[in-house]
Coordinates of C-alpha atoms in Angstrom, one line a residue:
M361 CA -9.9 0.7 34.4
T362 CA -13.0 1.6 36.3
P363 CA -15.5 -1.1 37.2
D364 CA -18.0 0.0 34.6
Q365 CA -15.4 0.5 31.8
T366 CA -15.1 -1.9 28.9
L367 CA -12.1 -3.1 26.9
F368 CA -12.7 -3.1 23.1
V369 CA -10.5 -5.6 21.3
A370 CA -10.2 -4.6 17.7
T371 CA -8.9 -5.4 14.2
S372 CA -9.0 -3.5 10.9
D373 CA -10.6 -5.3 8.1
L374 CA -10.2 -5.3 4.3
A375 CA -12.5 -2.2 4.1
G376 CA -10.3 -0.3 6.5
Q377 CA -13.0 -0.5 9.2
L378 CA -12.4 -1.2 12.8
R379 CA -14.3 -4.2 14.1
G380 CA -14.0 -6.2 17.3
R381 CA -15.6 -7.3 20.6
S382 CA -15.8 -5.7 24.0
V383 CA -15.4 -7.3 27.4
P384 CA -16.1 -5.9 30.9
A385 CA -13.3 -4.5 33.1
A386 CA -13.3 -7.6 35.3
A387 CA -12.4 -9.8 32.3
A388 CA -9.8 -7.4 30.8
D389 CA -6.7 -9.0 32.3
S390 CA -7.7 -12.5 31.2
V391 CA -8.6 -11.3 27.7
L392 CA -5.3 -9.5 27.3
Q393 CA -3.6 -12.9 27.9
R394 CA -6.0 -15.2 26.1
G395 CA -7.9 -13.0 23.5
V396 CA -11.5 -13.3 22.4
G397 CA -13.2 -15.4 19.8
W398 CA -13.4 -14.3 16.2
V399 CA -14.7 -15.8 12.9
P400 CA -12.8 -16.2 9.6
A401 CA -15.7 -15.0 7.5
D402 CA -15.5 -11.6 9.3
L403 CA -12.6 -10.9 6.9
A404 CA -15.2 -10.8 4.1
I405 CA -17.3 -8.0 5.5
T406 CA -17.7 -5.2 2.9
A407 CA -17.7 -1.5 3.6
F408 CA -21.5 -1.7 3.6
G409 CA -21.7 -4.4 6.2
T410 CA -22.6 -7.3 3.9
I411 CA -20.5 -10.5 3.7
A412 CA -18.9 -11.1 0.3
P413 CA -18.6 -14.6 -1.1
N414 CA -15.6 -16.2 0.6
V415 CA -13.8 -19.5 1.1
F416 CA -14.5 -19.6 4.9
G417 CA -18.3 -19.9 5.0
S418 CA -19.8 -20.7 8.4
T419 CA -16.9 -22.8 9.6
G420 CA -13.7 -22.1 11.5
D421 CA -12.8 -20.2 14.6
L422 CA -10.1 -17.6 15.4
R423 CA -8.9 -15.5 18.3
L424 CA -8.3 -11.8 18.5
M425 CA -5.1 -11.7 20.5
P426 CA -4.5 -8.2 21.9
D427 CA -1.2 -6.5 21.7
A428 CA -1.0 -4.7 25.0
S429 CA 1.5 -2.1 23.6
T430 CA -1.3 -0.7 21.4
R431 CA -3.8 -0.2 24.3
I432 CA -5.1 3.3 24.6
E433 CA -7.5 4.9 27.1
I434 CA -10.3 7.1 25.8
P435 CA -11.5 9.2 28.8
A436 CA -15.2 9.7 29.7
R437 CA -16.9 12.8 28.3
G438 CA -20.4 13.9 29.3
E439 CA -22.6 10.8 29.4
D440 CA -20.1 8.7 27.4
P441 CA -18.1 6.4 29.8
A442 CA -14.4 5.8 29.4
V443 CA -13.3 2.9 27.3
S444 CA -10.0 1.0 26.7
L445 CA -9.2 0.2 23.0
V446 CA -6.6 -2.4 22.1
L447 CA -5.5 -3.7 18.7
A448 CA -5.2 -7.4 18.1
D449 CA -3.7 -10.0 15.8
Q450 CA -6.1 -12.5 14.3
T451 CA -4.7 -15.9 15.3
E452 CA -5.6 -19.6 15.2
P453 CA -7.4 -20.8 18.3
D454 CA -4.0 -21.9 19.8
G455 CA -2.6 -18.4 19.3
S456 CA -0.4 -19.3 16.3
P457 CA -0.5 -16.8 13.4
W458 CA -3.4 -16.9 11.0
A459 CA -2.2 -16.5 7.4
C460 CA -4.9 -14.0 6.5
C461 CA -4.4 -11.5 9.3
P462 CA -3.6 -8.1 7.9
R463 CA -1.5 -7.1 10.9
T464 CA 0.5 -10.2 10.6
F465 CA 1.1 -9.5 6.9
A466 CA 2.6 -6.1 7.8
R467 CA 4.8 -7.6 10.6
Q468 CA 6.1 -10.4 8.4
A469 CA 7.0 -7.9 5.6
L470 CA 9.0 -5.8 8.0
D471 CA 10.7 -8.9 9.4
D472 CA 11.6 -10.1 6.0
L473 CA 13.0 -6.7 5.0
R474 CA 15.1 -6.7 8.2
A475 CA 16.3 -10.3 7.6
A476 CA 17.3 -9.6 3.9
T477 CA 18.8 -6.2 4.2
G478 CA 19.3 -5.3 7.9
L479 CA 17.0 -2.3 7.3
E480 CA 14.2 -1.0 9.5
V481 CA 11.3 1.1 8.3
T482 CA 10.2 4.4 9.9
A483 CA 6.8 5.6 8.7
S484 CA 4.0 8.1 9.2
F485 CA 0.5 8.3 7.8
E486 CA -1.1 11.7 7.1
H487 CA -4.9 11.8 7.2
E488 CA -7.3 14.3 5.7
F489 CA -11.0 14.5 6.6
M490 CA -14.0 16.7 6.3
V491 CA -16.3 18.0 9.1
D492 CA -20.0 18.7 8.7
G493 CA -21.8 21.8 9.7
L494 CA -19.1 24.4 9.9
P495 CA -19.4 28.0 8.7
A496 CA -17.8 28.7 5.4
T497 CA -14.1 29.6 5.8
A498 CA -11.1 30.1 3.6
P499 CA -8.5 27.3 2.9
F500 CA -5.7 27.1 5.5
S501 CA -7.2 30.0 7.4
F502 CA -7.1 30.8 11.1
A503 CA -10.8 31.3 10.9
R504 CA -11.3 27.6 9.9
H505 CA -8.8 26.5 12.6
R506 CA -10.9 28.3 15.2
S507 CA -14.3 27.3 13.7
I508 CA -14.0 23.8 15.0
E509 CA -13.0 24.5 18.5
P510 CA -13.0 23.1 21.1
F511 CA -12.9 19.9 19.0
G512 CA -9.5 20.7 17.6
S513 CA -7.7 21.4 20.9
E514 CA -9.3 18.4 22.5
L515 CA -8.3 16.1 19.6
V516 CA -4.6 17.2 19.9
A517 CA -4.8 16.7 23.7
L518 CA -6.3 13.2 23.2
L519 CA -3.7 12.2 20.6
E520 CA -1.0 13.3 23.0
A521 CA -2.6 11.5 26.0
T522 CA -2.9 8.3 24.1
G523 CA 0.7 8.3 22.9
L524 CA -0.1 8.9 19.2
Q525 CA 2.4 11.8 19.0
P526 CA 0.6 14.4 16.9
E527 CA 2.9 16.5 14.7
N528 CA 0.5 18.9 12.9
W529 CA -3.2 19.8 13.2
L530 CA -4.2 22.1 10.4
P531 CA -7.1 23.5 8.3
E532 CA -6.7 22.2 4.7
Y533 CA -7.6 23.4 1.3
G534 CA -10.9 21.7 0.6
A535 CA -14.2 22.9 2.0
D536 CA -14.5 22.0 5.7
Q537 CA -11.3 19.9 5.4
F538 CA -8.6 19.3 8.0
E539 CA -5.5 17.3 8.2
V540 CA -3.8 15.6 11.1
T541 CA -0.2 14.2 11.0
L542 CA 1.6 12.0 13.5
E543 CA 5.3 11.9 14.3
P544 CA 7.3 9.2 12.4
A545 CA 7.4 5.9 14.2
P546 CA 8.7 2.3 13.7
G547 CA 6.7 0.8 10.8
L548 CA 4.2 -1.4 12.6
V549 CA 3.6 1.3 15.3
A550 CA 2.9 3.8 12.6
A551 CA 0.3 1.6 10.9
D552 CA -1.3 0.8 14.3
R553 CA -1.6 4.5 15.0
A554 CA -3.2 5.0 11.6
V555 CA -5.8 2.5 12.5
L556 CA -6.5 4.2 15.9
L557 CA -6.4 7.7 14.6
K558 CA -9.5 7.4 12.5
E559 CA -11.5 6.0 15.4
L560 CA -10.3 8.7 17.8
V561 CA -11.3 11.4 15.4
R562 CA -14.7 9.9 14.7
D563 CA -15.5 9.2 18.3
L564 CA -14.5 12.6 19.5
A565 CA -16.5 14.3 16.7
R566 CA -19.6 12.2 17.6
R567 CA -19.2 13.4 21.2
H568 CA -19.1 17.0 19.9
G569 CA -22.2 16.4 17.8
R570 CA -20.2 16.6 14.6
G571 CA -20.1 14.4 11.6
V572 CA -16.7 13.6 9.9
T573 CA -15.7 11.6 6.9
F574 CA -12.4 10.3 5.7
A575 CA -13.9 9.3 2.3
P576 CA -11.7 9.8 -0.8
L577 CA -14.2 12.2 -2.2
T578 CA -17.5 13.6 -0.9
H579 CA -18.4 14.9 -4.4
P580 CA -16.8 14.3 -7.8
D581 CA -16.0 18.0 -8.2
G582 CA -14.7 18.5 -4.7
S583 CA -11.3 18.2 -3.0
G584 CA -10.3 14.7 -2.0
N585 CA -9.1 13.2 1.3
G586 CA -5.9 11.2 1.0
V587 CA -3.7 9.2 3.3
H588 CA -0.1 10.1 2.4
V589 CA 2.4 7.4 3.6
H590 CA 5.9 8.6 4.4
L591 CA 8.6 6.0 4.5
S592 CA 12.3 6.1 5.5
L593 CA 14.8 3.4 6.0
R594 CA 17.3 3.0 8.9
T595 CA 20.1 0.6 9.6
A596 CA 20.0 -1.4 12.8
D597 CA 21.9 1.3 14.7
G598 CA 19.5 4.0 13.5
T599 CA 21.6 5.5 10.7
P600 CA 19.5 6.9 7.9
A601 CA 19.8 4.8 4.8
L602 CA 17.8 6.7 2.2
H603 CA 19.9 9.8 2.0
D604 CA 23.1 10.2 0.0
P605 CA 24.1 13.8 -0.7
S606 CA 26.3 12.8 -3.6
A607 CA 23.5 10.8 -5.3
P608 CA 20.8 12.1 -7.8
A609 CA 18.3 14.1 -5.7
G610 CA 20.1 12.9 -2.6
L611 CA 18.4 9.4 -2.9
S612 CA 20.8 6.6 -2.0
A613 CA 21.3 3.5 -4.2
V614 CA 19.2 1.4 -1.8
G615 CA 16.6 4.1 -1.8
R616 CA 16.5 4.1 -5.6
R617 CA 16.0 0.3 -5.7
F618 CA 13.4 0.5 -3.0
A619 CA 11.5 3.1 -5.1
A620 CA 11.9 1.0 -8.2
G621 CA 10.1 -1.9 -6.6
I622 CA 7.1 0.3 -5.7
L623 CA 6.9 1.8 -9.1
A624 CA 7.2 -1.5 -10.9
H625 CA 4.2 -2.9 -9.0
A626 CA 2.2 0.3 -8.5
Q627 CA -0.8 -0.7 -10.6
A628 CA -1.4 -3.8 -8.6
L629 CA -0.7 -2.2 -5.2
L630 CA -3.5 0.3 -5.8
A631 CA -6.0 -2.5 -5.5
F632 CA -5.1 -2.4 -1.8
T633 CA -4.0 1.2 -1.2
A634 CA -6.9 2.9 -3.1
P635 CA -9.5 0.1 -2.8
S636 CA -12.9 1.8 -3.2
P637 CA -14.9 2.6 -6.3
V638 CA -14.6 6.4 -5.6
S639 CA -10.8 6.3 -4.9
Y640 CA -10.1 6.6 -8.6
L641 CA -12.1 9.8 -9.0
R642 CA -9.5 11.4 -6.8
L643 CA -6.4 9.8 -8.4
T644 CA -6.4 12.0 -11.6
P645 CA -4.0 14.7 -12.8
H646 CA -4.3 18.2 -11.3
R647 CA -5.8 17.0 -8.0
W648 CA -2.4 17.0 -6.2
S649 CA -3.0 13.3 -5.5
A650 CA -1.1 11.2 -8.0
G651 CA -1.2 11.9 -11.7
G652 CA 1.1 9.0 -12.9
V653 CA 3.5 6.3 -11.8
F654 CA 6.7 8.2 -11.4
L655 CA 9.2 9.4 -8.8
A656 CA 9.9 13.1 -8.5
E657 CA 11.4 15.7 -6.2
R658 CA 8.9 17.7 -4.3
N659 CA 6.1 17.2 -6.9
R660 CA 2.6 16.5 -5.6
E661 CA 1.5 14.8 -8.9
A662 CA 4.0 12.0 -8.4
L663 CA 3.0 8.6 -7.1
L664 CA 6.3 8.7 -5.1
R665 CA 7.5 12.1 -3.9
I666 CA 10.9 12.9 -2.5
C667 CA 10.0 15.2 0.3
P668 CA 11.8 18.4 1.0
T669 CA 14.3 18.7 3.9
S670 CA 15.4 21.8 5.8
T671 CA 18.6 22.8 7.6
A672 CA 16.8 25.6 9.4
G673 CA 17.5 25.6 13.1
G674 CA 20.2 23.0 12.7
G675 CA 18.0 20.4 10.9
D676 CA 19.6 17.3 9.6
P677 CA 18.5 16.5 6.1
A678 CA 19.5 12.8 6.4
R679 CA 17.1 12.3 9.3
Q680 CA 14.3 14.1 7.6
Y681 CA 14.7 12.5 4.2
N682 CA 11.8 10.3 3.2
L683 CA 9.7 9.0 0.3
E684 CA 6.0 9.8 0.3
F685 CA 3.5 7.4 -1.3
R686 CA 0.6 9.5 -2.5
A687 CA -2.0 7.0 -3.9
A688 CA -3.6 5.8 -0.6
D689 CA -6.7 6.7 1.2
A690 CA -8.7 5.9 4.3
T691 CA -10.7 3.1 2.6
A692 CA -7.5 1.0 2.8
N693 CA -6.3 -1.1 5.6
P694 CA -3.1 0.6 7.0
W695 CA -1.4 -2.7 7.8
L696 CA -1.8 -4.0 4.3
T697 CA -0.8 -0.7 2.8
L698 CA 2.4 -0.6 4.8
G699 CA 3.1 -4.3 4.2
L700 CA 2.7 -4.0 0.5
L701 CA 4.9 -1.0 0.2
V702 CA 7.6 -2.7 2.2
R703 CA 7.3 -5.9 0.1
A704 CA 7.5 -4.0 -3.1
G705 CA 10.5 -2.0 -1.9
L706 CA 12.2 -5.2 -0.9
A707 CA 11.5 -6.7 -4.3
G708 CA 13.2 -3.7 -5.8
I709 CA 16.2 -4.0 -3.5
T710 CA 16.8 -7.7 -4.1
G711 CA 15.7 -7.8 -7.7
D712 CA 17.2 -6.6 -11.0
L713 CA 14.9 -3.8 -11.8
A714 CA 16.3 -0.7 -13.6
E715 CA 16.7 2.3 -11.5
P716 CA 13.9 4.8 -11.9
T717 CA 14.1 8.2 -13.4
I718 CA 14.0 10.9 -10.8
W719 CA 12.1 13.7 -12.3
P720 CA 12.8 17.3 -11.1
E721 CA 10.3 19.3 -9.3
S722 CA 9.8 21.4 -12.4
V723 CA 8.9 18.5 -14.7
T724 CA 6.2 19.4 -17.2
E725 CA 3.2 17.4 -18.4
D726 CA 4.7 17.0 -21.8
E727 CA 7.9 15.6 -20.3
L728 CA 5.8 13.1 -18.4
A729 CA 3.7 12.0 -21.3
G730 CA 5.4 8.6 -21.5
V731 CA 5.1 7.6 -17.8
P732 CA 2.7 4.8 -16.9
L733 CA -0.8 5.9 -15.8
L734 CA -2.7 4.8 -12.7
P735 CA -5.5 2.3 -13.2
K736 CA -8.6 4.1 -14.4
D737 CA -10.9 2.5 -11.8
L738 CA -11.0 -0.1 -9.1
A739 CA -12.0 -2.9 -11.6
A740 CA -8.9 -2.1 -13.6
A741 CA -6.7 -2.1 -10.5
L742 CA -8.1 -5.5 -9.5
D743 CA -7.3 -6.8 -12.9
E744 CA -3.7 -5.5 -12.5
L745 CA -3.5 -7.2 -9.2
T746 CA -4.5 -10.6 -10.4
A747 CA -2.1 -10.3 -13.3
D748 CA 0.9 -9.4 -11.2
E749 CA 2.3 -12.8 -10.2
V750 CA 4.9 -11.2 -7.9
V751 CA 2.4 -9.3 -5.8
T752 CA -0.1 -12.1 -5.7
G753 CA 2.7 -14.3 -4.5
W754 CA 3.1 -12.3 -1.3
F755 CA -0.4 -13.4 -0.1
D756 CA -2.0 -16.5 1.3
P757 CA -4.5 -17.4 -1.5
A758 CA -7.4 -17.1 0.9
L759 CA -6.5 -13.5 1.9
L760 CA -6.0 -12.5 -1.7
D761 CA -9.2 -14.1 -2.9
T762 CA -11.2 -12.6 -0.1
H763 CA -9.9 -9.1 -0.8
V764 CA -10.8 -9.4 -4.5
S765 CA -14.2 -10.7 -3.6
V766 CA -14.9 -7.9 -1.1
K767 CA -13.9 -5.3 -3.6
R768 CA -16.0 -6.7 -6.4
A769 CA -18.9 -6.9 -4.1
E770 CA -18.5 -3.2 -3.2
L771 CA -18.3 -2.4 -6.9
A772 CA -21.5 -4.3 -7.6
A773 CA -23.3 -2.5 -4.7
V774 CA -22.8 0.9 -6.3
A775 CA -22.8 -0.1 -9.9
E776 CA -26.2 1.6 -10.6
L777 CA -25.4 4.8 -8.8
S778 CA -24.2 8.0 -10.3
E779 CA -20.7 9.3 -9.4
V780 CA -22.4 11.9 -7.1
E781 CA -24.4 9.1 -5.4
R782 CA -21.3 6.9 -5.0
C783 CA -19.4 9.6 -3.3
A784 CA -22.2 10.3 -0.9
R785 CA -22.6 6.6 -0.1
F786 CA -18.9 6.2 0.8
A787 CA -18.9 9.5 2.6
D788 CA -21.6 8.1 4.9
V789 CA -19.6 4.9 5.5
Y790 CA -16.2 6.5 6.2

């Protein structure tokens, strides 16, 4: 670090927003060891910056304890100085785990899956976002790819330099829309990278004089921005555990049970994975988001999609094989999203749920008429959450109650707005 460089110690909150504290370079080594102060009520900050009713009030203290393995260096550009950014666990003042820390929730879910099954999770988060002020260009076109330069090339270079391992950078279908995907990584690493990615994109765009938004929708009639979460399972020695070429659709028995758990609790999970009032305007049929609670091969209307594999160039289908959860967006906390999907999958593996139907890619709407629907809005998802005793049992009561309070406060804040105005409000925030 240079003498004028700061270290920003950060966490991601229940609105999926990065918050934290910065310290000067001279204090960085000490802070990496001892952390910085934090406040329990910060967990109750809504997307709009207000504090929702919560059980913490004005009392209590915490520490943000940095995980040095997450530290990235954002180089200087123009008048903007360099800065170090590091993710942290929220802990008690003595450094012991705090029961309401979202990152701890994800880590514990991964640990419990490993302890119960011996399986490890590999994951990747795909992000879509829109950029302001670009000339009109065609979907997926080279013209759009070039229209944002040099931002695009600098973004890929920044992701490579910070170790986030970019896989694809591409122009997307929606107007002014792009997508960036990262290489698969161990579960917690993948969620950490999802937290960092949004900030790197926003910060670089600002330094280019561009505005970006990861909001689920910028207009009710427009294309939506999703966060597709890809999950695969490995044994301790790295052997892929989802793929069985002799099984239906190539999905192994443990994979089918893992999927069954996610499907069984999907309506409740969406209160965390799609937690904004505008998320549900995107989660409707014919938007290629998620049209119902079902598992299917290569079908982009499925809540859970079995992704295609390829043998081209000597590709190994077993190592490519993964499940894609399609009902998440960037208003969600990536740690909670990952932790919940792992918890639900573990409940499927260890429980006695019926194996799910695996629908073929060619399944029709008539054939899917009987599959469960997604909640119609955030209020319905919150009702599903509070009614699901299995899912609520995974949370410390204070974390669960605070999440519900934050989301109800966000609902109240936009209750009098039209759908167009709601989309615009969230586009500004995200």
